[in-house]
PDB file of C-alpha atoms in Angstrom:
ATOM      1  CA  MET C   1      -2.794 -11.147 -72.687  1.00 71.00           C
ATOM      2  CA  LYS C   2      -3.247 -10.485 -68.971  1.00 81.00           C
ATOM      3  CA  LEU C   3      -6.667 -10.695 -67.347  1.00 85.00           C
ATOM      4  CA  TYR C   4      -6.931  -9.406 -63.771  1.00 85.00           C
ATOM      5  CA  LEU C   5      -9.168 -11.566 -61.570  1.00 86.00           C
ATOM      6  CA  ASP C   6     -11.675 -10.355 -58.968  1.00 82.00           C
ATOM      7  CA  THR C   7     -10.588 -12.269 -55.879  1.00 79.00           C
ATOM      8  CA  ASN C   8     -13.504 -10.860 -53.868  1.00 82.00           C
ATOM      9  CA  ARG C   9     -15.856 -13.189 -55.754  1.00 81.00           C
ATOM     10  CA  THR C  10     -13.872 -16.443 -55.494  1.00 81.00           C
ATOM     11  CA  ASN C  11     -12.340 -17.914 -52.378  1.00 88.00           C
ATOM     12  CA  LEU C  12      -9.051 -19.696 -52.866  1.00 93.00           C
ATOM     13  CA  ILE C  13      -8.013 -22.258 -50.257  1.00 94.00           C
ATOM     14  CA  PHE C  14      -4.290 -22.736 -49.559  1.00 96.00           C
ATOM     15  CA  SER C  15      -3.239 -26.380 -49.979  1.00 96.00           C
ATOM     16  CA  GLY C  16      -0.173 -26.002 -47.771  1.00 95.00           C
ATOM     17  CA  LYS C  17       2.135 -26.655 -50.759  1.00 96.00           C
ATOM     18  CA  VAL C  18       4.703 -24.099 -51.970  1.00 97.00           C
ATOM     19  CA  ILE C  19       7.538 -25.089 -54.310  1.00 96.00           C
ATOM     20  CA  PRO C  20      10.355 -23.136 -55.953  1.00 96.00           C
ATOM     21  CA  LYS C  21       9.514 -22.475 -59.609  1.00 95.00           C
ATOM     22  CA  ALA C  22      12.003 -24.163 -61.923  1.00 92.00           C
ATOM     23  CA  GLU C  23      14.209 -22.105 -64.220  1.00 91.00           C
ATOM     24  CA  TYR C  24      14.237 -23.232 -67.847  1.00 88.00           C
ATOM     25  CA  VAL C  25      16.957 -22.612 -70.410  1.00 89.00           C
ATOM     26  CA  GLU C  26      16.751 -22.854 -74.177  1.00 87.00           C
ATOM     27  CA  LEU C  27      19.270 -25.165 -75.800  1.00 87.00           C
ATOM     28  CA  THR C  28      20.957 -24.489 -79.136  1.00 88.00           C
ATOM     29  CA  ASN C  29      18.572 -26.940 -80.848  1.00 88.00           C
ATOM     30  CA  GLY C  30      15.532 -24.957 -79.601  1.00 81.00           C
ATOM     31  CA  GLU C  31      14.531 -27.384 -76.832  1.00 83.00           C
ATOM     32  CA  ARG C  32      13.807 -26.108 -73.340  1.00 83.00           C
ATOM     33  CA  ARG C  33      15.062 -27.915 -70.249  1.00 88.00           C
ATOM     34  CA  ARG C  34      15.221 -27.293 -66.530  1.00 90.00           C
ATOM     35  CA  SER C  35      18.508 -25.721 -65.487  1.00 89.00           C
ATOM     36  CA  GLY C  36      18.403 -27.054 -61.918  1.00 89.00           C
ATOM     37  CA  ASN C  37      18.101 -23.503 -60.538  1.00 91.00           C
ATOM     38  CA  GLN C  38      15.142 -21.597 -59.135  1.00 93.00           C
ATOM     39  CA  ALA C  39      13.589 -19.092 -61.533  1.00 90.00           C
ATOM     40  CA  HIS C  40      13.694 -15.382 -60.648  1.00 92.00           C
ATOM     41  CA  ASP C  41      11.517 -12.415 -61.519  1.00 91.00           C
ATOM     42  CA  THR C  42      13.009  -9.571 -63.538  1.00 86.00           C
ATOM     43  CA  ALA C  43      14.046  -6.592 -61.413  1.00 81.00           C
ATOM     44  CA  PRO C  44      12.992  -3.050 -62.452  1.00 79.00           C
ATOM     45  CA  ASP C  45      16.557  -2.414 -63.654  1.00 81.00           C
ATOM     46  CA  GLY C  46      16.401  -5.530 -65.860  1.00 79.00           C
ATOM     47  CA  GLY C  47      18.566  -7.646 -63.535  1.00 83.00           C
ATOM     48  CA  LYS C  48      17.705 -10.653 -61.417  1.00 88.00           C
ATOM     49  CA  GLY C  49      14.722 -10.053 -59.164  1.00 90.00           C
ATOM     50  CA  ALA C  50      13.083 -12.043 -56.380  1.00 92.00           C
ATOM     51  CA  PRO C  51      12.857 -15.847 -56.586  1.00 95.00           C
ATOM     52  CA  LEU C  52       9.627 -17.264 -58.048  1.00 96.00           C
ATOM     53  CA  TRP C  53       7.434 -19.685 -56.129  1.00 97.00           C
ATOM     54  CA  THR C  54       4.391 -21.766 -57.075  1.00 97.00           C
ATOM     55  CA  VAL C  55       1.635 -21.612 -54.443  1.00 97.00           C
ATOM     56  CA  ASP C  56      -0.964 -24.384 -54.821  1.00 97.00           C
ATOM     57  CA  VAL C  57      -4.574 -23.445 -54.093  1.00 96.00           C
ATOM     58  CA  PHE C  58      -8.056 -24.877 -54.561  1.00 94.00           C
ATOM     59  CA  PRO C  59     -11.004 -22.741 -55.710  1.00 91.00           C
ATOM     60  CA  ASP C  60     -13.843 -22.948 -53.186  1.00 89.00           C
ATOM     61  CA  ASP C  61     -16.603 -23.573 -55.713  1.00 82.00           C
ATOM     62  CA  ASP C  62     -19.696 -25.601 -54.781  1.00 82.00           C
ATOM     63  CA  GLU C  63     -20.788 -25.775 -58.439  1.00 84.00           C
ATOM     64  CA  THR C  64     -17.890 -27.959 -59.594  1.00 82.00           C
ATOM     65  CA  MET C  65     -17.939 -31.742 -59.523  1.00 84.00           C
ATOM     66  CA  ARG C  66     -14.291 -32.111 -58.425  1.00 86.00           C
ATOM     67  CA  ALA C  67     -11.613 -30.044 -56.761  1.00 83.00           C
ATOM     68  CA  GLU C  68      -8.686 -29.058 -58.965  1.00 88.00           C
ATOM     69  CA  ALA C  69      -5.434 -27.603 -57.698  1.00 92.00           C
ATOM     70  CA  LEU C  70      -4.243 -24.374 -59.301  1.00 94.00           C
ATOM     71  CA  GLY C  71      -0.674 -23.102 -59.143  1.00 96.00           C
ATOM     72  CA  VAL C  72      -0.185 -19.371 -58.642  1.00 97.00           C
ATOM     73  CA  THR C  73       3.278 -17.923 -59.345  1.00 96.00           C
ATOM     74  CA  VAL C  74       4.463 -15.369 -56.775  1.00 96.00           C
ATOM     75  CA  ALA C  75       7.789 -13.510 -56.568  1.00 93.00           C
ATOM     76  CA  SER C  76       9.113 -13.327 -53.011  1.00 92.00           C
ATOM     77  CA  TRP C  77      12.506 -13.194 -51.295  1.00 92.00           C
ATOM     78  CA  ASP C  78      11.107 -15.513 -48.608  1.00 92.00           C
ATOM     79  CA  GLU C  79       9.019 -18.633 -49.147  1.00 93.00           C
ATOM     80  CA  PRO C  80       5.337 -17.583 -49.196  1.00 93.00           C
ATOM     81  CA  GLN C  81       3.361 -18.661 -46.148  1.00 92.00           C
ATOM     82  CA  GLY C  82      -0.253 -19.469 -45.430  1.00 91.00           C
ATOM     83  CA  LYS C  83      -2.406 -21.564 -43.145  1.00 94.00           C
ATOM     84  CA  LYS C  84      -3.168 -24.964 -44.635  1.00 95.00           C
ATOM     85  CA  TRP C  85      -6.803 -25.362 -45.737  1.00 95.00           C
ATOM     86  CA  GLN C  86      -7.545 -21.690 -44.998  1.00 95.00           C
ATOM     87  CA  PRO C  87      -8.508 -18.931 -47.473  1.00 94.00           C
ATOM     88  CA  ILE C  88      -5.599 -17.074 -49.062  1.00 95.00           C
ATOM     89  CA  LYS C  89      -5.786 -13.712 -50.866  1.00 94.00           C
ATOM     90  CA  PHE C  90      -3.416 -12.663 -53.623  1.00 93.00           C
ATOM     91  CA  VAL C  91      -2.395  -9.138 -54.647  1.00 92.00           C
ATOM     92  CA  ASN C  92      -3.178  -8.381 -58.314  1.00 92.00           C
ATOM     93  CA  LEU C  93      -4.031 -11.972 -59.260  1.00 94.00           C
ATOM     94  CA  ARG C  94      -4.109 -12.305 -63.036  1.00 94.00           C
ATOM     95  CA  ALA C  95      -4.446 -14.958 -65.695  1.00 93.00           C
ATOM     96  CA  ASN C  96      -1.804 -14.887 -68.416  1.00 91.00           C
ATOM     97  CA  VAL C  97      -3.195 -16.360 -71.629  1.00 90.00           C
ATOM     98  CA  TYR C  98      -0.634 -17.661 -74.120  1.00 89.00           C
ATOM     99  CA  VAL C  99      -0.137 -20.257 -76.855  1.00 90.00           C
ATOM    100  CA  ASP C 100       1.668 -23.406 -75.711  1.00 83.00           C
ATOM    101  CA  GLN C 101       4.542 -23.872 -78.174  1.00 78.00           C
ATOM    102  CA  ARG C 102       4.443 -27.667 -77.945  1.00 79.00           C
ATOM    103  CA  SER C 103       0.719 -28.205 -78.510  1.00 87.00           C
ATOM    104  CA  GLY C 104      -0.238 -24.990 -80.306  1.00 88.00           C
ATOM    105  CA  ARG C 105      -3.207 -24.657 -77.925  1.00 92.00           C
ATOM    106  CA  ALA C 106      -4.211 -21.763 -75.738  1.00 90.00           C
ATOM    107  CA  ALA C 107      -2.986 -22.101 -72.157  1.00 89.00           C
ATOM    108  CA  VAL C 108      -3.377 -20.108 -68.944  1.00 90.00           C
ATOM    109  CA  SER C 109      -0.984 -19.464 -66.081  1.00 93.00           C
ATOM    110  CA  LEU C 110      -1.831 -17.619 -62.878  1.00 95.00           C
ATOM    111  CA  ARG C 111       0.472 -14.933 -61.476  1.00 95.00           C
ATOM    112  CA  ALA C 112       0.174 -12.563 -58.507  1.00 94.00           C
ATOM    113  CA  ASP C 113       2.267  -9.678 -57.211  1.00 91.00           C
ATOM    114  CA  GLY C 114       2.152 -11.136 -53.711  1.00 90.00           C
ATOM    115  CA  ILE C 115       0.004 -12.497 -50.923  1.00 92.00           C
ATOM    116  CA  GLU C 116      -2.042 -10.126 -48.770  1.00 89.00           C
ATOM    117  CA  GLY C 117      -0.373  -9.534 -45.424  1.00 84.00           C
ATOM    118  CA  GLN C 118       3.099 -10.545 -46.641  1.00 79.00           C
ATOM    119  CA  ALA C 119       5.946  -8.263 -47.705  1.00 67.00           C
ATOM    120  CA  GLN C 120       6.150  -7.346 -51.381  1.00 66.00           C
ATOM    121  CA  PRO C 121       9.441  -8.144 -53.205  1.00 60.00           C
ATOM    122  CA  ALA C 122      10.352  -4.566 -54.168  1.00 58.00           C
ATOM    123  CA  GLN C 123      13.975  -5.096 -53.200  1.00 54.00           C
ATOM    124  CA  LYS C 124      16.048  -7.756 -51.526  1.00 52.00           C
ATOM    125  CA  ALA C 125      15.943  -7.572 -47.769  1.00 47.00           C
ATOM    126  CA  ALA C 126      19.288  -6.864 -46.113  1.00 45.00           C
TER     127      ALA C 126
END
């Protein structure tokens, strides 16, 4: 289930941290392990799309007791950029709700189509 988030009501602050998202492979015994490669989005033709990145942010929320970092997955041919400790806006930010296979519990991951003001990964740049 995908839930689109209203980013006009919550400020997200860029931590300055961006890491390549790890690719996982399923082994013959059903276990999942990191392959050592960067994960990629799926291209419209079903092939390999843009590399995936995890952008760490903090919600700017005065009502919480503690700050908690959130990772937002973004597909981009170039490493996403932002100004450390400054607000960052995502394009089509959504929460993906799923069941964690290990624990059997509901889990949430955040995904966005891009970062406002940065090129979208429609096709690989020449």
